[in-house]
PDB file of C-alpha atoms and ligand atoms in Angstrom:
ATOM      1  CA  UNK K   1      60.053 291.193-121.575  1.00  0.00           C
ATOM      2  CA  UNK K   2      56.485 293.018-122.182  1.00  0.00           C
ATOM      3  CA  UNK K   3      55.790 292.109-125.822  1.00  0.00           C
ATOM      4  CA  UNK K   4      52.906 290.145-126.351  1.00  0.00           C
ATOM      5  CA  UNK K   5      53.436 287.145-128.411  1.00  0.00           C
ATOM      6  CA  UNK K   6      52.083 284.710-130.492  1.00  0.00           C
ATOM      7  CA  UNK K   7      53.183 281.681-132.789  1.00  0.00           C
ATOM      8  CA  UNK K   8      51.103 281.367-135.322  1.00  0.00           C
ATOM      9  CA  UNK K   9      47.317 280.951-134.911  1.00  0.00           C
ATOM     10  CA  UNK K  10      48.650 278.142-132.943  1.00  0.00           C
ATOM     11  CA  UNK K  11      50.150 280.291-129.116  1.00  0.00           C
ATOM     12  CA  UNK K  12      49.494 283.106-127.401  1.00  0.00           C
ATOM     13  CA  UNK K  13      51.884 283.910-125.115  1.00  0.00           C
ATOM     14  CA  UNK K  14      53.722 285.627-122.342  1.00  0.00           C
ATOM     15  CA  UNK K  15      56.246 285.654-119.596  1.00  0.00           C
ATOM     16  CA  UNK K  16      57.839 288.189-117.030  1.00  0.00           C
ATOM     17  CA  UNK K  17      60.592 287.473-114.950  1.00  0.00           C
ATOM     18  CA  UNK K  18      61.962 288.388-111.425  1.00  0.00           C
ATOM     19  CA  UNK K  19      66.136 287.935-110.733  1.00  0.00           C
ATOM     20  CA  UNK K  20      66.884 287.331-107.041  1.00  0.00           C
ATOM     21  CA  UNK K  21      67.217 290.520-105.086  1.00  0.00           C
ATOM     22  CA  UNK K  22      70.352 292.324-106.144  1.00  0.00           C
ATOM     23  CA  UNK K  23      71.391 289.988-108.824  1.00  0.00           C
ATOM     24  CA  UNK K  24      71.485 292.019-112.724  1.00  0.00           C
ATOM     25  CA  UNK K  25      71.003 288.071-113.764  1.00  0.00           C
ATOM     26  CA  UNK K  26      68.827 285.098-113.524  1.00  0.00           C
ATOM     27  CA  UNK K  27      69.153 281.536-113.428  1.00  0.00           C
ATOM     28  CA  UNK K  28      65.865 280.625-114.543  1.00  0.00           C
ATOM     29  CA  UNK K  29      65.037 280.764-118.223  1.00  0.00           C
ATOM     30  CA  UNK K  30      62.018 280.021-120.758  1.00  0.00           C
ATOM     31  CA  UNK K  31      62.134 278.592-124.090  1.00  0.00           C
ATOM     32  CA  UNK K  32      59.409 278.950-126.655  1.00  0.00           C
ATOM     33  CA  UNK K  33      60.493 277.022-130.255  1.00  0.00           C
ATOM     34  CA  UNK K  34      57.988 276.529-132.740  1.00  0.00           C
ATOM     35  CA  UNK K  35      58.081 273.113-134.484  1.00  0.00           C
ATOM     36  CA  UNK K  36      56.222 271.247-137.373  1.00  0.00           C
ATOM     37  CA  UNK K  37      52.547 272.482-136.351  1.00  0.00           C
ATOM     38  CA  UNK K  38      53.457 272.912-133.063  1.00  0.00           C
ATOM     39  CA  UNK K  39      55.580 274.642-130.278  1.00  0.00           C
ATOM     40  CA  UNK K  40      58.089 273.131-127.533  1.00  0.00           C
ATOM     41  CA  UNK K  41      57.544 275.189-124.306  1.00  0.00           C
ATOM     42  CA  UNK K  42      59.869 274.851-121.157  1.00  0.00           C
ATOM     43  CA  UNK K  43      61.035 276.890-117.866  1.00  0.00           C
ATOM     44  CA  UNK K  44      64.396 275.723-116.346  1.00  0.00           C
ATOM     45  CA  UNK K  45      65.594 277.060-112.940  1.00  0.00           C
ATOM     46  CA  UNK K  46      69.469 276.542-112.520  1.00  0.00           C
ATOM     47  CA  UNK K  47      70.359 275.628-109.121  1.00  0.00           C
ATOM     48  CA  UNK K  48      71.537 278.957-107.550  1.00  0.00           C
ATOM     49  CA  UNK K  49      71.362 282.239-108.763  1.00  0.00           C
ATOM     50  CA  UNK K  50      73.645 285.309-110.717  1.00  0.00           C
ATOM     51  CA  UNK K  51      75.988 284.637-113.430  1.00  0.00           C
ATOM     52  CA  UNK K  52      76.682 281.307-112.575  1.00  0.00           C
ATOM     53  CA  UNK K  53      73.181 280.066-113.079  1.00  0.00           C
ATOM     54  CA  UNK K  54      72.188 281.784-115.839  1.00  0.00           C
ATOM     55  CA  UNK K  55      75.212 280.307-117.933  1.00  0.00           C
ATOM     56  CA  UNK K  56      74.179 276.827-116.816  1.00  0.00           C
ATOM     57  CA  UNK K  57      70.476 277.732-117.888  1.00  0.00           C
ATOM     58  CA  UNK K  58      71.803 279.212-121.476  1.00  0.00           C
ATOM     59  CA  UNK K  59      73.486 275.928-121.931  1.00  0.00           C
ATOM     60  CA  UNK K  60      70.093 274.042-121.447  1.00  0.00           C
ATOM     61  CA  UNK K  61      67.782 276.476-122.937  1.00  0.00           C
ATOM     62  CA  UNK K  62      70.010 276.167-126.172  1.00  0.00           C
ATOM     63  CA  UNK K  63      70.078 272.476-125.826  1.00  0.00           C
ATOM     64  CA  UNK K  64      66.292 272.894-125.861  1.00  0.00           C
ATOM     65  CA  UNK K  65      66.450 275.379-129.114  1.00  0.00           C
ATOM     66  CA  UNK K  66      68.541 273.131-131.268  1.00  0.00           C
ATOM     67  CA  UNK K  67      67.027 269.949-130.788  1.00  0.00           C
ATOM     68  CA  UNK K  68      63.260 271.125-130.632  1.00  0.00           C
ATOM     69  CA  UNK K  69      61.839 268.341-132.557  1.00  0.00           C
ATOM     70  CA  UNK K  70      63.093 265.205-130.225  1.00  0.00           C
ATOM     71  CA  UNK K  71      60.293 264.077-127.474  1.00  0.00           C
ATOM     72  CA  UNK K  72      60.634 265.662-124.088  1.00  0.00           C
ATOM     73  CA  UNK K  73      62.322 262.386-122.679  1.00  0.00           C
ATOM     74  CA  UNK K  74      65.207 262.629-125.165  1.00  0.00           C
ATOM     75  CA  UNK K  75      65.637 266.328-124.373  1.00  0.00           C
ATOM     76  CA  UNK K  76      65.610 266.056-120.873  1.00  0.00           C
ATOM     77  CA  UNK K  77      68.259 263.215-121.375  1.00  0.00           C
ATOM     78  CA  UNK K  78      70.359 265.397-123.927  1.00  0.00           C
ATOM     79  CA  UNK K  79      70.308 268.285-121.139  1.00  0.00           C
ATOM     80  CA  UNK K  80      71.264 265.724-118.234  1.00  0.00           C
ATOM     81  CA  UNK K  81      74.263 264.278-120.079  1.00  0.00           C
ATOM     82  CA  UNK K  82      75.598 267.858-121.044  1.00  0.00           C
ATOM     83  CA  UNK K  83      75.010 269.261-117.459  1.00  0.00           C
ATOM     84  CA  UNK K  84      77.125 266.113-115.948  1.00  0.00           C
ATOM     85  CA  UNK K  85      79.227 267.903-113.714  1.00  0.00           C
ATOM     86  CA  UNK K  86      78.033 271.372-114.178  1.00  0.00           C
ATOM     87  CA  UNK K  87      75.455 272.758-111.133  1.00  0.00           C
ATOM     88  CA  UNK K  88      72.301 271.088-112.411  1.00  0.00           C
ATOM     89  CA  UNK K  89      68.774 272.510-113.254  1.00  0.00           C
ATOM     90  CA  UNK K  90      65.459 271.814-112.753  1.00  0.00           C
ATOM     91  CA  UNK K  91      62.705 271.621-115.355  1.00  0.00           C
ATOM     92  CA  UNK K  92      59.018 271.760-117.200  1.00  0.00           C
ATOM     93  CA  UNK K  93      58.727 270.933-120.394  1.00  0.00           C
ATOM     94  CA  UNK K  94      55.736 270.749-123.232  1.00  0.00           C
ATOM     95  CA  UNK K  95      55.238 270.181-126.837  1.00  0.00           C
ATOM     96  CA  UNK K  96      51.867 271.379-128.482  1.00  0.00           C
ATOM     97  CA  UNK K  97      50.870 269.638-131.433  1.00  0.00           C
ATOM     98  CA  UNK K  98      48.415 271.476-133.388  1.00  0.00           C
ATOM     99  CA  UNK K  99      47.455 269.418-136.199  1.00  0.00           C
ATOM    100  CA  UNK K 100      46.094 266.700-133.380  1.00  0.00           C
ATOM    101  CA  UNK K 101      45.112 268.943-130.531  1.00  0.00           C
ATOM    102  CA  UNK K 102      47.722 267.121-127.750  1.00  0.00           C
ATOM    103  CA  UNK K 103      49.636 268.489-125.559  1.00  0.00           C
ATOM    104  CA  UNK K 104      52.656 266.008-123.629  1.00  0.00           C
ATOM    105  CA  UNK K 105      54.364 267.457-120.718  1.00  0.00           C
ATOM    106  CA  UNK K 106      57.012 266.244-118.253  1.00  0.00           C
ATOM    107  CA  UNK K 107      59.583 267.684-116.086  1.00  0.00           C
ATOM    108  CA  UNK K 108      62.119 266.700-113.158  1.00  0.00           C
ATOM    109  CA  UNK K 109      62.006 269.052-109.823  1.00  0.00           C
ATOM    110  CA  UNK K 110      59.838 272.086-108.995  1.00  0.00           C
ATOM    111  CA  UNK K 111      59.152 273.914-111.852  1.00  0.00           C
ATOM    112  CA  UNK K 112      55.214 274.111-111.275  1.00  0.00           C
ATOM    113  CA  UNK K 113      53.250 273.390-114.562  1.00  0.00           C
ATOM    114  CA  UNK K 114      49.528 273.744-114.416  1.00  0.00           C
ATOM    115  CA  UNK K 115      46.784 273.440-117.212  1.00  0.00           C
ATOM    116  CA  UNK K 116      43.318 275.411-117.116  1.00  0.00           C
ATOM    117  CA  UNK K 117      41.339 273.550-119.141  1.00  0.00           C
ATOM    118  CA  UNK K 118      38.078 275.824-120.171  1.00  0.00           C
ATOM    119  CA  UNK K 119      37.448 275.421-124.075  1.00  0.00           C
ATOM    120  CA  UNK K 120      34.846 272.823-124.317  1.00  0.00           C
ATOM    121  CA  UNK K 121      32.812 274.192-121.814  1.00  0.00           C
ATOM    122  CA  UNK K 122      31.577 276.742-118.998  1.00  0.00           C
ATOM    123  CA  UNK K 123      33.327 275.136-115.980  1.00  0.00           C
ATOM    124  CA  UNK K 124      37.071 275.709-115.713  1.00  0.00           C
ATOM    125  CA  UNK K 125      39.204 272.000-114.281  1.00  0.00           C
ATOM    126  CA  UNK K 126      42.814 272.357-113.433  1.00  0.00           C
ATOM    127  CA  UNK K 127      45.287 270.122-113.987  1.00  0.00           C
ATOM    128  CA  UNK K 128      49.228 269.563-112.284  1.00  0.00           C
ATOM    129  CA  UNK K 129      51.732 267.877-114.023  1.00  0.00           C
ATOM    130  CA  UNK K 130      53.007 265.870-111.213  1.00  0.00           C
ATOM    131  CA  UNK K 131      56.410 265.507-112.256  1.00  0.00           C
ATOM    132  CA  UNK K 132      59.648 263.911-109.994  1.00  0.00           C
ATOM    133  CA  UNK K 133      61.659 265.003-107.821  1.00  0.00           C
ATOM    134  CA  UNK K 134      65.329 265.400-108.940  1.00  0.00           C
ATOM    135  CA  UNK K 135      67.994 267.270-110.712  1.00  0.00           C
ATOM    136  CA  UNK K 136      68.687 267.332-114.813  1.00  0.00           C
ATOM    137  CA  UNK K 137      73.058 266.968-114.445  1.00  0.00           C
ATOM    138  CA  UNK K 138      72.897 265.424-111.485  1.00  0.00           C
ATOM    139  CA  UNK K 139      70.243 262.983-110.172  1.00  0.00           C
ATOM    140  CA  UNK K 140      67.954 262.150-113.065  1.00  0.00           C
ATOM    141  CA  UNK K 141      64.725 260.337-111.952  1.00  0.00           C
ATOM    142  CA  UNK K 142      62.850 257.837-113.913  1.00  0.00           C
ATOM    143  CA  UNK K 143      61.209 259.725-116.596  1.00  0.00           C
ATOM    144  CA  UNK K 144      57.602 259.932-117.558  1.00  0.00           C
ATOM    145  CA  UNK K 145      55.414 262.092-120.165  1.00  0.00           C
ATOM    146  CA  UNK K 146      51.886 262.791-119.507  1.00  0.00           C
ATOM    147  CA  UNK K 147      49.557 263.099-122.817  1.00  0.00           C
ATOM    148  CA  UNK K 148      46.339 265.384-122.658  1.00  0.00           C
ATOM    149  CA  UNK K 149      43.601 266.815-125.363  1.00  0.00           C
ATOM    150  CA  UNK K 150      43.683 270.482-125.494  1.00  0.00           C
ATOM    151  CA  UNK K 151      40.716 272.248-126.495  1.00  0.00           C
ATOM    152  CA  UNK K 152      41.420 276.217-128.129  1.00  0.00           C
ATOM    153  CA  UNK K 153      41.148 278.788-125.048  1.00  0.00           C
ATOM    154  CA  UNK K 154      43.210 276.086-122.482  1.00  0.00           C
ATOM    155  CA  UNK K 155      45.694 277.577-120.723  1.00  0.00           C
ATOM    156  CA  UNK K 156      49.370 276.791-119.475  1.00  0.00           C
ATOM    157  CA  UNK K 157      51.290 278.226-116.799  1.00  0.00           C
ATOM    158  CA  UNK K 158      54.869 277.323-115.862  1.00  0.00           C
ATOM    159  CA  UNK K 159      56.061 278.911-112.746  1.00  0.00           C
ATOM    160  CA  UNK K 160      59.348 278.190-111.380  1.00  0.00           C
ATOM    161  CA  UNK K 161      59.851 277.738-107.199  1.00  0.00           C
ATOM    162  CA  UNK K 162      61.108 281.551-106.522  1.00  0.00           C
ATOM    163  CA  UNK K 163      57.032 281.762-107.147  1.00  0.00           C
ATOM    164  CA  UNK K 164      55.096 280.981-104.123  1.00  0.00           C
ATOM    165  CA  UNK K 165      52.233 277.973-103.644  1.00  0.00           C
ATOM    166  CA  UNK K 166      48.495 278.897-104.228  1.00  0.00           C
ATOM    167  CA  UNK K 167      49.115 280.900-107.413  1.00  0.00           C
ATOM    168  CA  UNK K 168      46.996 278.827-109.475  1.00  0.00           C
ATOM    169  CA  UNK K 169      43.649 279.777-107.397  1.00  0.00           C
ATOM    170  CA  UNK K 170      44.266 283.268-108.600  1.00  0.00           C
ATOM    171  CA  UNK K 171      44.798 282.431-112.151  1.00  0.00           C
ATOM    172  CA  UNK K 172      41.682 282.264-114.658  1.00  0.00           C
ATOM    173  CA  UNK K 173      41.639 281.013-118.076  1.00  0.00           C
ATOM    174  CA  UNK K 174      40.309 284.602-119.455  1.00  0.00           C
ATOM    175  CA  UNK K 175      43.626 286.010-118.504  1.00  0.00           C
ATOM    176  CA  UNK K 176      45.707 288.148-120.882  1.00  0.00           C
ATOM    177  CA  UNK K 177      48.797 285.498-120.522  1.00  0.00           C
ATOM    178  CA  UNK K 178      51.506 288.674-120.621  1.00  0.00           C
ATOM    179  CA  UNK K 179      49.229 290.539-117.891  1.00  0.00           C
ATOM    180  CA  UNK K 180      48.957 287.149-115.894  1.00  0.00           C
ATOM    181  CA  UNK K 181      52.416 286.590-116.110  1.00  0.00           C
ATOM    182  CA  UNK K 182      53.381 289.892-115.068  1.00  0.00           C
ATOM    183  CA  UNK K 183      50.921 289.715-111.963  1.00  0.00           C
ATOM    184  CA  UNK K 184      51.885 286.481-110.904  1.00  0.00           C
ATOM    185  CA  UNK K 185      55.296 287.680-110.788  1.00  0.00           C
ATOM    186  CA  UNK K 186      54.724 291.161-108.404  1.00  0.00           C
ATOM    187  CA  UNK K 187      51.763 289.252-106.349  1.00  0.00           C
ATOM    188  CA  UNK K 188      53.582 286.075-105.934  1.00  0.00           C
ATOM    189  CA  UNK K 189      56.968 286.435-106.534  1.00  0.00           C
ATOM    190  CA  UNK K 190      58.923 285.206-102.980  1.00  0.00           C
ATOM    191  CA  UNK K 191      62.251 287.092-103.449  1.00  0.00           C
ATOM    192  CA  UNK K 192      64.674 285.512-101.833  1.00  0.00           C
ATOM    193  CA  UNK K 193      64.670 283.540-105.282  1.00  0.00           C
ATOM    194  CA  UNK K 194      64.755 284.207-109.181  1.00  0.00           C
ATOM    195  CA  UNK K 195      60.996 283.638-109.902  1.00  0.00           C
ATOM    196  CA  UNK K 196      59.652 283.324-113.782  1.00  0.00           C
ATOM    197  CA  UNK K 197      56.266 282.701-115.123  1.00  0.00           C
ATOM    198  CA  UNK K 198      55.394 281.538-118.735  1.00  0.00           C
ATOM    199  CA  UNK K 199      51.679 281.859-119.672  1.00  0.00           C
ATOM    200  CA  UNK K 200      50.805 280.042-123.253  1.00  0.00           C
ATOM    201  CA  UNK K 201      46.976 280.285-123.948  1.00  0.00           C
ATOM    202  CA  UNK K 202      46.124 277.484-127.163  1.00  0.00           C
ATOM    203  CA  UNK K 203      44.742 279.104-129.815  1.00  0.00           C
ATOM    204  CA  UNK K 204      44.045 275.715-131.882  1.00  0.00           C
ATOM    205  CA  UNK K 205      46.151 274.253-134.606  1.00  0.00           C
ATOM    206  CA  UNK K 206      43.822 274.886-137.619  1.00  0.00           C
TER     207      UNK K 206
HETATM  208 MN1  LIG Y 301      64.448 278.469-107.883  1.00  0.00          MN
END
């Protein structure tokens, strides 16, 4: 998981990965889809860890994959009602539009989602997606999407709970988002948890 990545002109991007201690396996999981002039981003952390919560993340990561192009509220809904019964997941979720220069986000539980926002000008502002508490397949909240601007040179990093608070004082927008993703990982990773980070820097839609 070291390749650097882009979609298009539109994503750069990057993610690194941590099981919990002793575990071949994780149970958190990214998913980066590219869709009409735009990408679908999410992290999910499966309840748990080993084999057991990475097959419940597959199953929502693929729900994610094949249904790319419905809003986040629909997907989040499609992975609740397949999870029914199953251990449950938590999760962060944005689509990127390039042709209009949006970003919406949501998410249910503690997958941390945080946007630098630095392209229109010298000072950097940071944003949280607050999102609510609860469990995808088990307890699904009332849902809400939050709609920003983006500006080329923002930057988005997911980080799921097996990454400790106060990352996002350590993170700048200049960052190389495989490098940051990587660092955030050995400097903040809390092991008694899987931990993943996905970095997506927005390069601008046209
Ligand atoms: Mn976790």
């Amino acid at each position: 998981m070291t390749d650097r990545r882009r979609i298009r002109g539109l994503l750069e991007w990057g993610v690194a990965a941590q099981p919990f201690p002793g575990e071949g396996v994780s149970g958190d999981r990214h998913a980066v889809v590219w869709r009409d002039q735009g990408a679908l981003l999410a992290v999910i952390d499966a309840l748990g860890h080993g084999t057991a919560a990475e097959t419940t993340a597959k199953r929502a990561s693929s729900i994610l994959e094949r249904h790319a192009h419905d809003s986040l509220l629909v997907l989040i809904e499609r992975c609740h009602r397949a999870l029914l019964g199953d251990r449950g997941v938590v999760m962060s979720l944005a689509t990127i539009d390039g042709a209009r220069d949006t970003m919406v986000w949501a998410g249910v539980g503690n997958v941390s989602a945080l946007l630098l926002r630095c392209g229109a000008g010298p000072r950097v502002r940071r944003e949280r997606l607050v999102q609510p508490a609860g469990i995808v397949g088990a307890q699904l909240p009332a849902l809400r999407e939050s709609d920003v601007t983006l500006s080329p040179g923002d930057l988005l990093v997911f980080a799921t709970d097996g990454i400790r608070d106060g990352f996002g004082e350590h993170v700048s927008p200049r960052d190389d988002p495989q490098r940051l993703a990587e660092r955030l990982i050995l400097d903040y990773a809390r092991r008694t948890d899987d931990a993943l980070v996905l970095v997506a820097r927005y390069l601008g839609g046209r």
